[in-house]
Amino acid sequence: MTEKTPGVGRAAGLIGISVGLLAAGAAAGVAVERLTVGRATRRRAREELDAAAPYGSLRGRPVTVAAADGTELYVELDGVEDAPVTVVFSHGYCLNQDSWHFQRAALRGSARLVFWDQRSHGRSERSRSYLAGEAAGIDLLGADLKAVLDAVAPTGPLVLAGHSMGGMTVMALAEREPELFRDRVAGVALVGTLAAGWDAVPLGLPTALVKPVKWMAPGVVKLLGRQAGLVEATRKLGADVTAVLYRRYSFGSADIDPGVSRFVEQMLDATPFDVVAEFYPVFGAHDKLAALAAMAGRPALVLAGTKDLLAPPEYSEAIAAALPGSDLVLVPDAGHLVMLERPELVDRHLTELLAAAGAKE
C-alpha cells in the first residue's frame, strides 16, 4: 500500500557514511543559503529553537536495566500501566528514544509504553564489552532488548516497534528468541529498516561514486574514531555543512518544521563520534532475512519513506514479501526519519497495528 498525503542528522556519523564526497555536494547548498541568510541570523534562529525545545521533552518513569555484560541501559516507562498490551520502541543509529517523540505523545493515553536508549546511545552507558575490546554487533542489541523485556515487561502481550537500527534489533531478538514471538509478541512495526543488503544501498549517490564511498567509508570512520577528540573539537566549525547533510539524509520533503529539523540535529550531535565508529561496521554484516520467519502470522507494519536514502523502500518491500499479510506502507516524499516527518500518518498506522494486535490476542 502506498500512502498519498500532502507535503507537509551527529554530523560526523553522516559524514562518515559519505566520506566527504557528500559534503562536497552539500557545500553548494550551504553556499546558496549564505547568499540569503547570514551566519549570525542562523545562529540566533538555532538559539530560539533551542529555547523553545518542544520536542523530546516528554518523559516517563526512569528505570536502569543491566545488560548481560553489565552495561546499564536507560529505560523509561510511560502510558497506561495496566493496559493489556505493552509497546516497546527501539530507536535508530546515532539517535535515542526521543526520536519517537510524536508516537509517545499519541499513544501514551491508550497503551503501556516502553522506551529505551540502545547501548552507547542517549542516556545509556557506553558499551562495556566494546570498551573491553569486543566488536559491536546487532546480535548484542537483540540480547539487550531481551534484557529490557525481562526487566520491565516480563509477562503479557507485546508489540515491538523498531526504526532503522532498532528494527534490526527486533530482528536479532526474533532470531535469538523465536519462542518469544510465538508466545507473546502480538505485533511488530519495522520502520525505515532493512533485513540485509546494506552494502548495496546507494545512499543517493551517483552510480560511479557508490562503490568508492562504500569501500572507503569503513576505513575512514575507523580512522576518525581513533581521533574522536579532534573530531569533537572541530565539529562546530562544519555545522553549516552538516546541517545540510542532516536534512538530506533525514527527510525527503522540503516543508519540515524547523523545530523538528533542529531537534534531529541535536540528537545526532549528541552521539559521540567514537560511538558512530563503534556501530558503523555492523550494518554490512546484518542479515536477518531468515529471522523474519519468527514474526510470520502476527500483525506486522512495514513502513518506509519513498525518499529514504539510508534504507530505501525496496528493502521494506523485501521485508513485507517475507511476511505475507503484513501491512506495507510506503510514504511518498518522506525520508529516513519518517516518524518525525509524517508523525500523524505513522501514529495512525501504529494505532491500527495495536488494534489488530489486540484482536489477535
C-alpha atoms as one frame of an Amber mdcrd trajectory, in Angstrom:
protein
   0.000   0.000   0.000   1.271   3.474  -0.862   0.063   6.393   1.240  -0.861
   9.623  -0.526  -0.525  12.506   1.852   0.097  16.209   1.445   3.634  17.518
   1.754   3.643  18.549   4.988  21.026  14.172  11.100  25.800  13.661  14.950
  27.396  15.236  11.925  30.375  13.004  11.726  28.181   9.925  11.511  26.648
  11.020   8.270  29.899  12.483   7.045  31.488   9.131   7.766  28.889   7.414
   5.620  29.703   9.611   2.671  33.405  10.016   3.384  33.404  13.643   2.400
  32.041  13.138  -1.098  28.574  14.042   0.064  29.944  17.045   1.900  31.215
  18.444  -1.354  27.716  18.432  -2.793  26.234  19.763   0.406  28.639  22.682
   0.354  26.860  24.004  -2.704  23.635  24.105  -0.731  25.380  25.893   2.114
  26.798  28.454  -0.298  23.332  29.218  -1.625  21.989  29.551   1.890  24.711
  32.015   2.798  23.624  34.271  -0.012  20.310  34.811   1.709  20.817  34.092
   5.390  23.770  35.351   7.405  25.687  33.212   9.890  24.570  35.354  12.834
  20.943  35.075  11.758  21.209  31.296  11.555  22.837  31.179  14.977  20.050
  33.275  16.515  17.453  31.030  14.872  19.096  27.945  16.396  19.172  29.595
  19.808  15.479  30.477  19.591  14.576  26.935  18.553  16.693  25.509  21.366
  14.964  27.774  23.879  11.545  26.555  22.806  12.643  22.874  22.754   9.154
  21.335  22.425  10.424  18.048  21.002  11.974  15.325  23.092  10.583  16.891
  26.252   8.181  14.064  27.165   9.462  11.886  29.971   8.350   8.710  31.680
   9.400   6.801  34.789  13.133   6.048  34.525  14.477   2.538  35.055  18.013
   1.211  34.686  18.415  -2.288  33.239  21.695  -4.199  33.290  22.656  -5.918
  30.045  24.458  -9.265  30.065  27.888  -7.565  30.130  26.793  -5.167  32.866
  26.197  -2.181  30.575  23.490  -0.027  32.142  20.621   0.602  29.735  18.387
   3.608  30.298  14.676   2.796  30.033  11.521   4.863  30.523   8.041   3.525
  31.257   5.132   5.633  30.058   1.473   5.426  29.194  -1.262   3.351  30.836
   0.360   0.956  33.296  -2.440  -1.617  33.271  -3.065  -1.553  29.517  -3.450
  -5.045  28.001  -0.533  -4.638  25.547   2.970  -3.247  26.125   4.535  -1.396
  23.193   8.349  -1.337  23.169  10.154   1.212  20.985  13.747   0.690  19.753
  15.445   3.688  18.122  17.930   4.008  15.285  21.651   4.588  14.833  23.001
   7.834  16.326  19.569   8.688  17.743  17.908   7.994  21.082  14.471   7.145
  22.446  13.298  10.737  21.966  13.164  10.107  18.210   9.760   8.522  18.986
   8.509  11.840  20.445   5.309  12.070  18.413   4.416   8.420  18.873   4.881
   8.741  22.632   2.554  11.748  22.642  -0.067   9.980  20.522  -0.128   6.635
  22.352   0.675   7.431  25.977  -3.019   7.769  26.831  -4.040   4.394  25.433
  -1.193   1.875  25.844   1.640   0.853  28.134   4.821   2.178  26.533   8.476
   1.277  26.977  11.252   3.414  25.502  14.947   2.647  25.832  18.273   4.024
  24.698  20.385   1.402  22.966  23.837   0.816  24.429  26.270   3.698  23.900
  23.371   5.912  22.783  21.362   8.549  24.616  21.362   8.122  28.390  22.537
   4.519  28.332  26.060   3.640  29.400  28.855   3.225  26.869  29.082  -0.439
  25.897  31.304  -2.194  28.431  32.033  -5.086  26.089  33.187  -2.698  23.349
  35.430  -0.828  25.771  36.875  -4.202  26.750  37.858  -4.854  23.149  34.884
  -6.782  21.761  33.374  -5.723  18.451  29.885  -4.232  18.430  27.098  -6.244
  16.825  23.378  -6.271  16.148  23.069  -9.628  17.925  24.203  -7.961  21.140
  21.477  -5.340  20.708  18.919  -8.142  20.377  20.158  -9.545  23.675  19.859
  -6.070  25.210  16.232  -5.848  24.099  15.561  -9.214  25.726  17.096  -7.901
  28.967  14.804  -4.867  28.820  11.740  -7.047  28.282  12.699  -9.368  31.130
  13.107  -6.395  33.459  10.093  -4.223  32.637   7.678  -6.383  30.605   8.209
  -9.984  31.716   4.623 -11.061  31.071   1.746 -10.219  28.763   1.448  -9.472
  25.048   3.978  -7.238  23.326   4.131  -5.028  20.277   7.710  -4.363  19.207
   8.449  -1.229  17.162  11.884  -0.592  15.685  13.241   2.154  13.470  16.383
   1.676  11.354  18.955   0.021  13.634  16.117  -0.504  16.102  14.320  -2.611
  13.504  17.490  -4.665  13.146  17.480  -5.085  16.920  13.954  -6.515  16.771
  15.065  -8.920  14.034  18.046 -10.013  16.123  15.686 -10.717  19.014  13.470
 -12.777  16.692  16.464 -14.865  15.664  17.561 -15.274  19.276  14.142 -15.862
  20.864  11.677 -17.254  18.288   9.544 -18.741  21.050   9.019 -15.257  22.489
   7.466 -14.202  19.201   5.343 -17.332  19.132   4.099 -16.960  22.687   3.972
 -13.247  23.478   4.615 -10.922  20.526   1.228  -9.743  19.272   2.507  -7.334
  16.628   5.626  -5.847  15.033   6.366  -2.461  13.430   9.503  -2.212  11.287
  10.084   1.386  10.224  12.744   2.590   7.786  14.892  -0.512   8.184  16.330
  -3.415   6.248  16.870  -7.120   6.867  20.006  -7.469   4.731  21.925  -5.852
   1.898  23.266  -2.670   3.483  26.394  -2.784   1.335  24.257  -2.360  -1.786
  22.431   0.774  -0.580  23.461   3.590  -2.978  22.991   6.402  -0.422  21.561
   8.676  -3.079  24.943   8.942  -4.761  25.680   8.828  -8.484  26.331   5.252
  -9.547  30.016   5.901 -10.176  30.547   7.007  -6.583  28.695   4.236  -4.744
  31.463   1.627  -4.760  34.281   4.067  -3.876  32.288   5.507  -0.986  31.290
   2.073   0.307  34.878   0.899   0.037  36.355   3.941   1.755  33.750   4.576
   4.453  34.589   1.809   6.981  38.289   2.676   6.996  37.694   6.405   7.252
  35.134   6.019  10.036  37.519   3.722  11.934  40.383   6.186  11.495  38.282
   9.134  12.631  37.025   7.079  15.556  40.621   6.898  16.776  40.763  10.703
  16.552  37.397  11.309  18.194  38.721  14.131  20.337  39.856  16.058  17.285
  36.589  15.370  15.503  34.645  16.651  18.511  36.795  19.764  18.779  36.196
  20.712  15.160  32.551  19.642  14.862  31.054  23.113  15.251  33.264  24.501
  12.518  31.377  22.407   9.980  27.906  22.976  11.406  26.517  24.580   8.258
  27.597  21.697   6.023  26.473  19.016   8.452  23.069  20.675   8.832  22.581
  20.253   5.091  23.644  16.600   5.321  21.327  16.016   8.261  18.409  17.341
   6.318  19.228  15.401   3.166  19.565  12.068   4.948  16.781  12.567   7.487
  13.905  13.993   5.457  12.502  13.653   1.967  10.380  16.788   1.676  11.222
  20.478   1.901   8.480  21.650   4.265   9.903  20.382   7.561   9.118  22.149
  10.810  12.370  23.995  11.676  11.930  22.847  15.272  11.866  19.200  14.179
  14.908  19.721  11.970  16.815  21.324  14.833  15.688  18.515  17.175  17.240
  15.965  14.835  20.473  17.969  14.701  20.661  17.910  18.483  20.121  14.146
  18.718  22.756  13.433  16.100  25.194  15.942  17.576  24.797  14.288  20.981
  26.169  10.979  19.695  29.954  10.943  20.188  31.901  10.115  17.059  33.570
   7.131  18.669  30.061   5.671  19.028  29.475   6.366  15.328  32.662   4.427
  14.624  31.672   1.668  17.039  28.473   0.739  15.230  29.033   1.674  11.593
  30.849  -1.595  10.707  27.994  -3.813  11.921  25.491  -2.889   9.217  27.294
  -4.629   6.389  27.189  -7.884   8.361  23.479  -7.611   9.163  21.486 -10.418
   7.523  18.280 -11.381   9.328  16.018 -12.321   6.443  15.642 -15.826   7.865
  14.773 -14.406  11.296  11.648 -12.776   9.864  10.028 -16.211   9.829   9.594
 -15.908  13.610   7.275 -12.938  13.003   5.061 -14.718  10.495   1.395 -14.874
  11.376   1.495 -11.810  13.581   0.125  -8.391  12.607   3.056  -6.512  11.109
   3.507  -2.947   9.907   6.364  -2.393   7.463   6.692   1.333   6.790   9.216
   3.459   4.916   9.547   6.747   3.089   9.895   6.621  -0.671  12.846   9.032
  -0.439  14.695   7.189   2.314  18.350   7.211   1.241  19.627   5.049   4.105
  17.008   2.269   3.966  15.370   2.642   0.543  11.768   1.461   0.153  12.682
  -1.648  -1.823  14.224  -3.046   1.353  10.902  -2.645   3.162   9.240  -4.319
   0.203  11.594  -7.273   0.685  10.677  -7.474   4.372   6.968  -7.344   3.577
   7.399 -10.103   0.984   8.870 -12.292   3.707   5.881 -11.505   5.960   2.737
 -12.405   3.985  -0.236 -10.428   5.205   1.862  -7.594   6.599   0.764  -4.006
   6.022   3.310  -2.384   3.700   3.126   1.408   3.804   5.347   3.491   1.525
   5.052   7.166   2.356   5.548   9.479  -0.641   8.297  12.090  -0.361   9.298
  11.026   3.158  12.852  10.267   4.208  14.590   8.106   6.775  13.081   9.793
   9.840   9.544   9.259   8.602   8.125   9.051  12.141   9.236  12.667  12.668
   8.470  13.846   9.151   4.965  12.338   8.867   4.032  11.745  12.512   0.250
  11.758  12.119   0.400   9.116   9.405   2.805   6.919  11.385   0.708   7.366
  14.530  -2.410   6.260  12.669  -0.809   3.114  11.336   0.632   2.261  14.734
  -2.818   2.699  16.275  -4.238   0.341  13.660  -1.470  -2.155  14.418  -2.288
  -2.027  18.128  -5.945  -2.643  17.355  -5.017  -5.636  15.187  -2.658  -6.945
  17.857  -5.382  -6.660  20.473  -7.817  -8.511  18.227  -5.187 -11.181  17.630
  -4.929 -11.794  21.327
